[in-house]
Coordinates of C-alpha atoms in Angstrom, one line a residue:
Chain A
M1265 CA -38.3 -10.1 36.6
V1266 CA -37.5 -11.4 33.1
V1267 CA -33.9 -11.1 32.2
K1268 CA -33.3 -9.4 28.9
V1269 CA -30.5 -10.9 26.7
Y1270 CA -29.1 -8.8 23.8
G1271 CA -27.7 -11.0 21.2
A1272 CA -28.5 -13.5 18.3
T1273 CA -29.7 -17.1 18.5
Y1274 CA -26.9 -18.4 16.1
A1275 CA -24.0 -16.7 17.8
A1276 CA -21.8 -18.8 20.2
C1277 CA -21.5 -16.3 23.2
P1278 CA -25.3 -15.7 23.4
Q1279 CA -26.0 -19.3 23.0
R1280 CA -23.7 -20.1 26.0
V1281 CA -25.9 -17.4 28.2
M1282 CA -29.2 -18.8 27.0
A1283 CA -28.2 -22.4 27.6
C1284 CA -27.2 -21.5 31.2
L1285 CA -30.5 -19.4 31.9
F1286 CA -32.6 -22.6 30.7
E1287 CA -30.6 -24.9 32.7
L1288 CA -31.0 -22.9 35.8
G1289 CA -34.8 -22.0 34.9
F1290 CA -34.3 -18.3 34.8
Q1291 CA -36.8 -16.7 32.3
F1292 CA -35.4 -14.3 29.6
D1293 CA -36.4 -12.4 26.6
L1294 CA -33.9 -12.4 23.7
I1295 CA -33.6 -9.1 22.2
K1296 CA -32.1 -9.5 18.8
I1297 CA -29.1 -7.5 17.7
D1298 CA -28.6 -7.7 13.8
L1299 CA -25.0 -8.9 13.6
Q1300 CA -24.9 -9.0 9.8
S1301 CA -25.5 -5.3 9.6
G1302 CA -23.0 -4.4 12.6
E1303 CA -25.7 -3.3 15.0
Q1304 CA -23.5 -4.5 17.8
K1305 CA -21.1 -1.6 16.9
Q1306 CA -23.8 1.1 17.0
P1307 CA -23.8 3.6 19.9
Q1308 CA -26.9 2.2 21.4
N1309 CA -25.2 -1.3 22.0
L1310 CA -21.8 0.3 22.9
L1311 CA -23.6 1.6 25.9
R1312 CA -24.5 -2.0 26.9
Q1313 CA -21.1 -3.6 25.7
P1314 CA -18.3 -1.0 25.3
F1315 CA -16.4 -3.6 22.9
G1316 CA -19.2 -3.6 20.5
Q1317 CA -20.2 -7.2 20.8
V1318 CA -22.9 -9.7 22.1
P1319 CA -24.3 -10.7 24.5
S1320 CA -25.2 -8.3 27.3
I1321 CA -27.8 -8.7 29.9
E1322 CA -30.1 -6.4 31.7
D1323 CA -31.9 -7.6 34.8
G1324 CA -33.8 -4.8 36.4
D1325 CA -31.1 -2.1 36.8
F1326 CA -28.2 -4.5 36.8
K1327 CA -26.3 -4.8 33.6
L1328 CA -23.4 -7.2 32.6
F1329 CA -21.6 -8.2 29.6
E1330 CA -19.0 -11.0 28.8
S1331 CA -20.8 -14.5 28.6
R1332 CA -18.6 -16.2 31.3
A1333 CA -19.1 -13.4 33.8
I1334 CA -23.0 -13.5 33.2
I1335 CA -23.2 -17.5 33.5
R1336 CA -21.2 -17.1 36.7
Y1337 CA -23.4 -14.6 38.2
Y1338 CA -26.5 -16.7 37.4
S1339 CA -25.1 -19.8 38.6
A1340 CA -24.0 -18.3 41.8
K1341 CA -27.5 -16.8 42.2
S1342 CA -29.0 -20.2 41.6
A1343 CA -26.7 -22.0 43.9
S1344 CA -27.2 -19.4 46.8
Q1345 CA -31.0 -19.7 46.5
G1346 CA -30.9 -23.4 46.9
G1347 CA -31.6 -24.0 43.1
T1348 CA -29.5 -25.9 40.5
N1349 CA -25.6 -25.7 41.3
L1350 CA -23.6 -25.5 38.2
L1351 CA -20.6 -24.4 40.0
G1352 CA -19.6 -27.0 42.3
E1353 CA -20.1 -27.9 46.1
T1354 CA -17.0 -27.3 47.8
L1355 CA -14.1 -24.8 47.3
E1356 CA -12.0 -27.5 45.8
D1357 CA -14.8 -28.6 43.4
R1358 CA -15.2 -25.0 42.2
A1359 CA -11.5 -24.5 41.7
L1360 CA -11.5 -27.5 39.4
V1361 CA -14.5 -26.0 37.4
D1362 CA -12.6 -22.9 37.2
Q1363 CA -9.5 -24.7 36.0
W1364 CA -11.5 -26.3 33.1
M1365 CA -13.1 -22.9 32.2
E1366 CA -9.7 -21.5 31.8
V1367 CA -8.5 -24.5 29.8
K1368 CA -11.2 -23.7 27.4
V1369 CA -10.4 -20.0 27.0
N1370 CA -6.7 -20.5 26.8
N1371 CA -6.1 -23.8 24.9
Y1372 CA -9.4 -24.7 23.2
N1373 CA -10.8 -21.3 22.0
P1374 CA -7.8 -19.9 20.2
M1375 CA -7.7 -22.8 17.7
I1376 CA -11.6 -22.6 17.1
Y1377 CA -11.3 -18.9 16.5
T1378 CA -8.5 -19.2 14.0
M1379 CA -10.6 -22.0 12.2
V1380 CA -13.9 -20.0 12.2
L1381 CA -12.0 -17.1 10.6
Q1382 CA -10.4 -19.1 8.0
L1383 CA -13.2 -21.5 7.2
V1384 CA -16.2 -19.3 7.5
V1385 CA -15.8 -15.6 8.1
L1386 CA -13.0 -14.9 5.3
P1387 CA -15.0 -16.9 2.7
Q1388 CA -18.1 -15.0 3.5
Q1389 CA -16.2 -11.8 2.8
G1390 CA -15.1 -13.2 -0.6
Q1391 CA -11.6 -14.0 0.6
V1392 CA -9.7 -17.2 0.6
G1393 CA -9.0 -19.0 4.1
D1394 CA -5.6 -20.1 4.8
M1395 CA -5.9 -23.8 4.8
E1396 CA -2.2 -24.4 6.0
L1397 CA -3.1 -22.4 9.1
V1398 CA -6.3 -24.7 9.6
R1399 CA -4.2 -27.7 9.4
D1400 CA -1.8 -26.4 11.8
C1401 CA -4.7 -25.5 14.3
K1402 CA -6.2 -28.8 13.8
G1403 CA -2.9 -30.6 14.7
K1404 CA -2.6 -28.4 17.9
L1405 CA -6.3 -29.0 18.7
E1406 CA -5.7 -32.8 18.5
K1407 CA -3.1 -32.7 21.2
V1408 CA -5.4 -30.6 23.4
L1409 CA -8.3 -33.1 22.9
D1410 CA -5.9 -35.8 23.9
V1411 CA -5.7 -34.1 27.2
Y1412 CA -9.6 -33.9 27.5
E1413 CA -9.9 -37.5 26.6
E1414 CA -7.5 -38.5 29.4
R1415 CA -9.5 -36.3 31.8
L1416 CA -12.8 -37.6 30.7
S1417 CA -11.5 -41.2 31.1
K1418 CA -11.2 -40.5 35.0
S1419 CA -14.2 -38.2 35.5
K1420 CA -17.7 -38.2 34.0
Y1421 CA -17.6 -34.4 33.4
L1422 CA -14.7 -32.1 33.2
G1423 CA -15.1 -30.6 36.6
G1424 CA -15.9 -33.9 38.4
E1425 CA -18.9 -36.2 38.5
R1426 CA -21.5 -33.6 38.0
F1427 CA -22.4 -31.3 35.0
T1428 CA -21.1 -27.7 35.6
I1429 CA -20.5 -24.6 33.7
A1430 CA -17.0 -26.1 32.9
D1431 CA -19.0 -28.4 30.4
L1432 CA -21.7 -26.0 29.4
T1433 CA -19.3 -23.4 28.3
H1434 CA -18.0 -25.8 25.8
L1435 CA -21.2 -26.4 23.9
P1436 CA -21.4 -23.6 21.3
N1437 CA -17.9 -23.9 20.0
T1438 CA -17.9 -27.7 20.0
R1439 CA -21.0 -27.8 17.8
F1440 CA -19.4 -25.2 15.4
L1441 CA -16.3 -27.7 15.3
M1442 CA -18.6 -30.6 14.5
E1443 CA -20.9 -28.9 12.2
E1444 CA -19.5 -25.9 10.1
G1445 CA -15.9 -26.8 11.1
G1446 CA -16.5 -30.2 9.5
M1447 CA -14.2 -31.9 12.1
E1448 CA -16.5 -34.3 13.9
D1449 CA -13.9 -36.9 13.6
L1450 CA -11.7 -35.0 16.1
I1451 CA -14.5 -35.7 18.7
K1452 CA -15.8 -39.0 17.5
R1453 CA -12.3 -40.8 17.4
R1454 CA -12.1 -40.2 21.0
K1455 CA -14.3 -42.5 23.0
N1456 CA -14.7 -40.5 26.3
L1457 CA -14.8 -37.3 24.7
H1458 CA -17.5 -38.4 22.3
N1459 CA -19.6 -39.9 24.9
W1460 CA -19.2 -36.6 26.9
W1461 CA -20.2 -34.6 23.8
L1462 CA -23.4 -36.9 23.2
D1463 CA -24.4 -36.5 27.0
I1464 CA -24.0 -32.6 27.1
S1465 CA -25.4 -31.8 23.7
S1466 CA -28.6 -33.8 24.4
R1467 CA -29.5 -31.9 27.5
P1468 CA -32.9 -30.2 27.2
S1469 CA -31.4 -26.7 27.9
W1470 CA -29.1 -27.1 24.7
L1471 CA -32.0 -28.6 22.6
K1472 CA -34.0 -25.5 23.5
V1473 CA -31.1 -23.2 22.4
M1474 CA -30.9 -25.1 19.0
D1475 CA -34.8 -25.0 18.5
L1476 CA -34.8 -21.1 18.7
P1477 CA -35.7 -19.4 15.5
K1478 CA -32.7 -18.0 13.6
Chain B
M646 CA 4.9 -26.4 53.2
A647 CA 1.1 -26.8 52.2
I648 CA 1.3 -24.2 49.3
K649 CA 3.6 -24.8 46.4
V650 CA 4.0 -22.9 43.2
H651 CA 5.8 -24.6 40.3
G652 CA 7.0 -22.1 37.7
S653 CA 9.6 -19.8 36.5
P654 CA 10.3 -16.1 37.5
V655 CA 10.0 -15.0 33.9
S656 CA 6.5 -16.4 33.5
P657 CA 3.8 -13.8 33.6
A658 CA 1.3 -16.4 34.4
A659 CA 3.3 -17.7 37.3
K660 CA 3.6 -14.1 38.7
R661 CA -0.1 -13.7 38.6
V662 CA -0.1 -16.4 41.2
L663 CA 2.9 -15.2 43.2
L664 CA 1.3 -11.8 43.3
S665 CA -2.1 -13.0 44.6
L666 CA -0.1 -15.1 47.4
A667 CA 1.8 -11.9 48.2
E668 CA -1.3 -9.9 48.6
K669 CA -2.7 -12.4 50.8
Q670 CA 0.6 -12.5 52.9
L671 CA 0.6 -16.2 52.5
D672 CA 3.8 -18.5 52.7
Y673 CA 4.6 -20.7 49.9
E674 CA 7.4 -22.7 48.3
F675 CA 8.5 -21.9 44.9
V676 CA 9.6 -24.9 42.9
L677 CA 11.6 -23.7 39.8
V678 CA 10.7 -25.4 36.5
D679 CA 13.2 -24.8 33.9
L680 CA 11.6 -23.5 30.7
A681 CA 14.8 -23.4 28.7
T682 CA 15.3 -27.2 28.9
G683 CA 11.4 -27.9 28.3
Q684 CA 11.1 -29.1 31.9
Q685 CA 7.4 -28.2 31.8
K686 CA 6.6 -30.5 28.8
K687 CA 8.1 -33.6 30.7
Q688 CA 7.1 -35.6 33.7
P689 CA 6.7 -35.0 36.7
F690 CA 5.4 -31.5 35.7
L691 CA 2.9 -32.9 33.3
S692 CA 1.0 -34.6 36.2
L693 CA 0.5 -31.2 37.5
N694 CA -0.5 -29.7 34.2
P695 CA -1.1 -32.0 31.3
F696 CA -0.9 -29.0 29.1
G697 CA 2.7 -28.5 29.7
Q698 CA 2.4 -25.0 30.9
V699 CA 3.5 -23.2 34.0
P700 CA 2.4 -22.4 36.7
G701 CA 1.3 -25.6 38.6
F702 CA 0.0 -25.3 42.1
E703 CA -0.5 -27.4 45.2
D704 CA -2.3 -26.6 48.4
G705 CA -2.3 -29.8 50.4
D706 CA -3.9 -32.3 48.3
L707 CA -5.4 -30.0 45.9
K708 CA -3.5 -29.6 42.6
L709 CA -4.5 -27.0 40.0
F710 CA -3.1 -25.3 36.8
E711 CA -4.4 -22.2 34.9
S712 CA -3.2 -19.2 36.7
R713 CA -6.7 -17.5 36.7
A714 CA -8.2 -20.5 38.2
I715 CA -5.5 -20.6 40.9
T716 CA -5.9 -16.9 41.9
R717 CA -9.6 -17.3 42.1
Y718 CA -9.2 -20.3 44.5
I719 CA -6.6 -18.2 46.6
A720 CA -9.0 -15.4 46.7
H721 CA -11.9 -17.5 48.1
A722 CA -10.0 -20.1 50.3
Y723 CA -8.0 -17.1 52.1
A724 CA -10.8 -14.5 51.8
D725 CA -10.1 -13.5 55.4
K726 CA -6.3 -13.1 55.0
G727 CA -4.4 -10.0 53.6
T728 CA -6.0 -8.0 50.7
P729 CA -9.6 -8.6 49.6
L730 CA -9.3 -9.8 46.0
I731 CA -13.0 -10.6 45.4
S732 CA -16.4 -9.4 46.9
E733 CA -19.0 -11.4 48.7
D734 CA -21.7 -9.2 47.4
P735 CA -23.0 -11.2 44.1
K736 CA -23.5 -8.1 42.0
K737 CA -20.0 -6.5 42.9
M738 CA -18.5 -10.0 42.2
A739 CA -20.4 -10.1 38.9
I740 CA -18.8 -6.8 37.9
I741 CA -15.4 -7.7 39.0
G742 CA -16.0 -11.0 36.9
V743 CA -16.9 -8.9 33.8
W744 CA -13.4 -7.1 33.9
M745 CA -11.7 -10.4 34.7
E746 CA -13.0 -11.7 31.5
V747 CA -12.1 -8.5 29.6
E748 CA -8.5 -8.9 31.0
S749 CA -8.4 -12.6 29.7
Q750 CA -10.1 -12.3 26.4
R751 CA -9.1 -8.7 25.3
F752 CA -6.2 -7.3 27.2
D753 CA -4.2 -10.3 27.3
A754 CA -4.8 -11.3 23.6
A755 CA -2.8 -8.1 22.6
G756 CA -0.7 -7.4 25.7
Q757 CA 0.7 -11.1 26.0
K758 CA 1.6 -11.2 22.4
L759 CA 3.3 -7.8 22.4
S760 CA 5.3 -9.0 25.5
F761 CA 6.3 -12.0 23.6
E762 CA 7.1 -10.3 20.3
I763 CA 9.2 -7.5 21.8
L764 CA 10.7 -9.1 24.9
V765 CA 10.7 -12.8 24.5
K766 CA 11.6 -13.5 20.9
P767 CA 15.0 -11.5 21.2
M768 CA 15.9 -13.7 24.0
K769 CA 15.3 -16.8 22.0
G770 CA 17.4 -15.5 19.2
L771 CA 14.2 -14.9 17.1
T772 CA 13.2 -11.5 15.1
T773 CA 10.6 -9.3 16.4
D774 CA 7.9 -9.0 13.9
D775 CA 7.3 -5.1 13.5
A776 CA 4.2 -5.5 11.6
A777 CA 2.6 -7.7 14.0
V778 CA 3.8 -5.3 16.7
E779 CA 2.0 -2.3 15.0
Q780 CA -1.2 -4.4 14.6
L781 CA -1.2 -5.5 18.0
Q782 CA -0.5 -2.1 19.5
G783 CA -3.5 -0.8 17.7
Q784 CA -5.5 -3.6 19.2
L785 CA -4.2 -2.9 22.6
A786 CA -4.9 0.9 22.1
A787 CA -8.7 0.2 21.3
V788 CA -8.8 -1.9 24.5
L789 CA -7.2 0.7 26.6
D790 CA -9.7 3.3 25.2
V791 CA -12.5 1.3 26.8
Y792 CA -10.2 1.2 30.0
E793 CA -9.9 5.0 30.1
A794 CA -13.6 5.5 30.0
R795 CA -14.2 2.9 32.7
L796 CA -11.3 4.3 35.1
G797 CA -12.9 7.7 34.4
K798 CA -15.7 6.5 36.4
S799 CA -14.2 3.9 38.8
K800 CA -11.2 3.8 40.8
Y801 CA -10.2 0.3 39.9
L802 CA -11.6 -1.8 36.9
G803 CA -14.0 -3.9 39.0
G804 CA -15.1 -1.0 41.3
E805 CA -14.0 1.1 43.9
E806 CA -11.6 -1.6 45.6
F807 CA -8.6 -3.3 44.0
S808 CA -9.4 -6.7 42.9
L809 CA -8.5 -9.8 40.8
A810 CA -9.8 -7.8 37.8
D811 CA -6.8 -5.5 38.3
L812 CA -4.2 -8.1 39.7
H813 CA -4.5 -10.1 36.7
H814 CA -3.1 -7.4 34.5
V815 CA 0.1 -6.5 36.6
P816 CA 2.8 -9.0 35.1
I817 CA 2.0 -8.0 31.4
I818 CA 1.8 -4.3 32.2
A819 CA 5.0 -4.5 34.0
N820 CA 6.6 -6.2 30.9
L821 CA 5.0 -3.7 28.5
M822 CA 6.2 -0.7 30.5
K823 CA 9.9 -1.7 29.6
T824 CA 9.1 -1.3 25.8
K825 CA 7.9 1.3 23.6
V826 CA 4.4 0.2 24.1
K827 CA 4.7 2.3 27.3
A828 CA 3.7 5.3 25.3
V829 CA 0.1 3.7 24.7
F830 CA -0.4 3.7 28.3
D831 CA 1.1 7.2 28.9
A832 CA -1.4 8.6 26.1
R833 CA -4.4 7.8 28.4
P834 CA -4.1 9.6 31.8
A835 CA -6.6 7.4 33.9
V836 CA -5.0 4.2 32.5
S837 CA -1.6 5.6 33.2
A838 CA -2.3 6.4 36.8
W839 CA -4.1 3.0 37.4
A840 CA -1.1 1.2 36.0
A841 CA 1.4 3.3 38.0
A842 CA -0.5 2.5 41.3
L843 CA -0.6 -1.3 40.3
L844 CA 3.2 -1.5 39.8
A845 CA 3.7 0.5 43.0
R846 CA 1.8 -2.0 45.2
P847 CA 4.0 -3.4 48.0
A848 CA 3.1 -7.0 47.1
W849 CA 4.4 -6.6 43.5
L850 CA 7.6 -4.9 44.6
K851 CA 8.0 -7.8 47.2
I852 CA 7.9 -10.5 44.6
N853 CA 10.1 -8.8 42.3
A854 CA 12.7 -7.9 45.0
A855 CA 13.4 -11.6 45.5

């Protein structure tokens, strides 16, 4: 059965799901939701995702939303079938993976979201972004990335010595930071962080996501 | 004692962990971290959480931070003790996972900030931003509308059983019920009943009695 992924190739959360499905070798069809015209808020999509966002998936009768819940489900499925394990071997390994998944949500994302809003979304709507706020976020993000740099000086990947969903989950927002965000210096100035980024962003699964037509 | 929680009794994130330990009927040592003096931003706490936030957690040699990673670990490591907080069935666990994300991304985004504006700021001698409270209440109301529909079809958020998806909400709900935001919950019958049931759980009463 081919999984249906509802979303867009250029949106971060669907990208997270697609990268994971490519990593695990689960086939999927992307069903495009037109975010520019607000299709995600239409009744049809609200049935799939009650908050009016993307992505959501349909796997036969089974439906899910929230990108991290989706990648956890497929990662657990793959590991339990003896396939690629992106979660971690032991309970303790998995706990560390969960820890860094949470760090991304609580310490990393809030800065990125604020910067996306000020640097991309508001200007697109003809408004001026708050550059003071962007500078403030950048300052906070510097401190967060110092913690990442320290972690990656002791461990090849965030969860340990193997690539897991803790690393994968960072791909879309970090790409944004370095490209539209214009803040590649934040990553490049930190040796271990930069090497980690070069490693994870050159994985075939991510290159496939980047190659998908917009 | 093998399990230690480093935190503060006023921290909702620390309470999230304490509640899961209480649901599991596990013994633990509570190590007080004095937030008023910024103890969480200094060593030795920083070696437990380099982001300088409570809680920190130890189980023997395992050290963790991030409350929702800690509760997941407790739920899996002690699956056979006390209240089940997760499901072994992959599809049921995935649905629980959906609502754990919703709590973390959407409920907490509004709820935690409301709790901070209304309850924490005055304690620090700062003024509550009434405009922000209005906006955040609106945001919370929109999320609780989705919860109302969900809880009309399902006893708990993740399914028919209590799980981490519900548990993660409890500390912030408890805080908000002490404020005018209670009205947002009261206006939605299924949400109101669910919230009342959560706050009446023996494990929650136990950790607040201490």
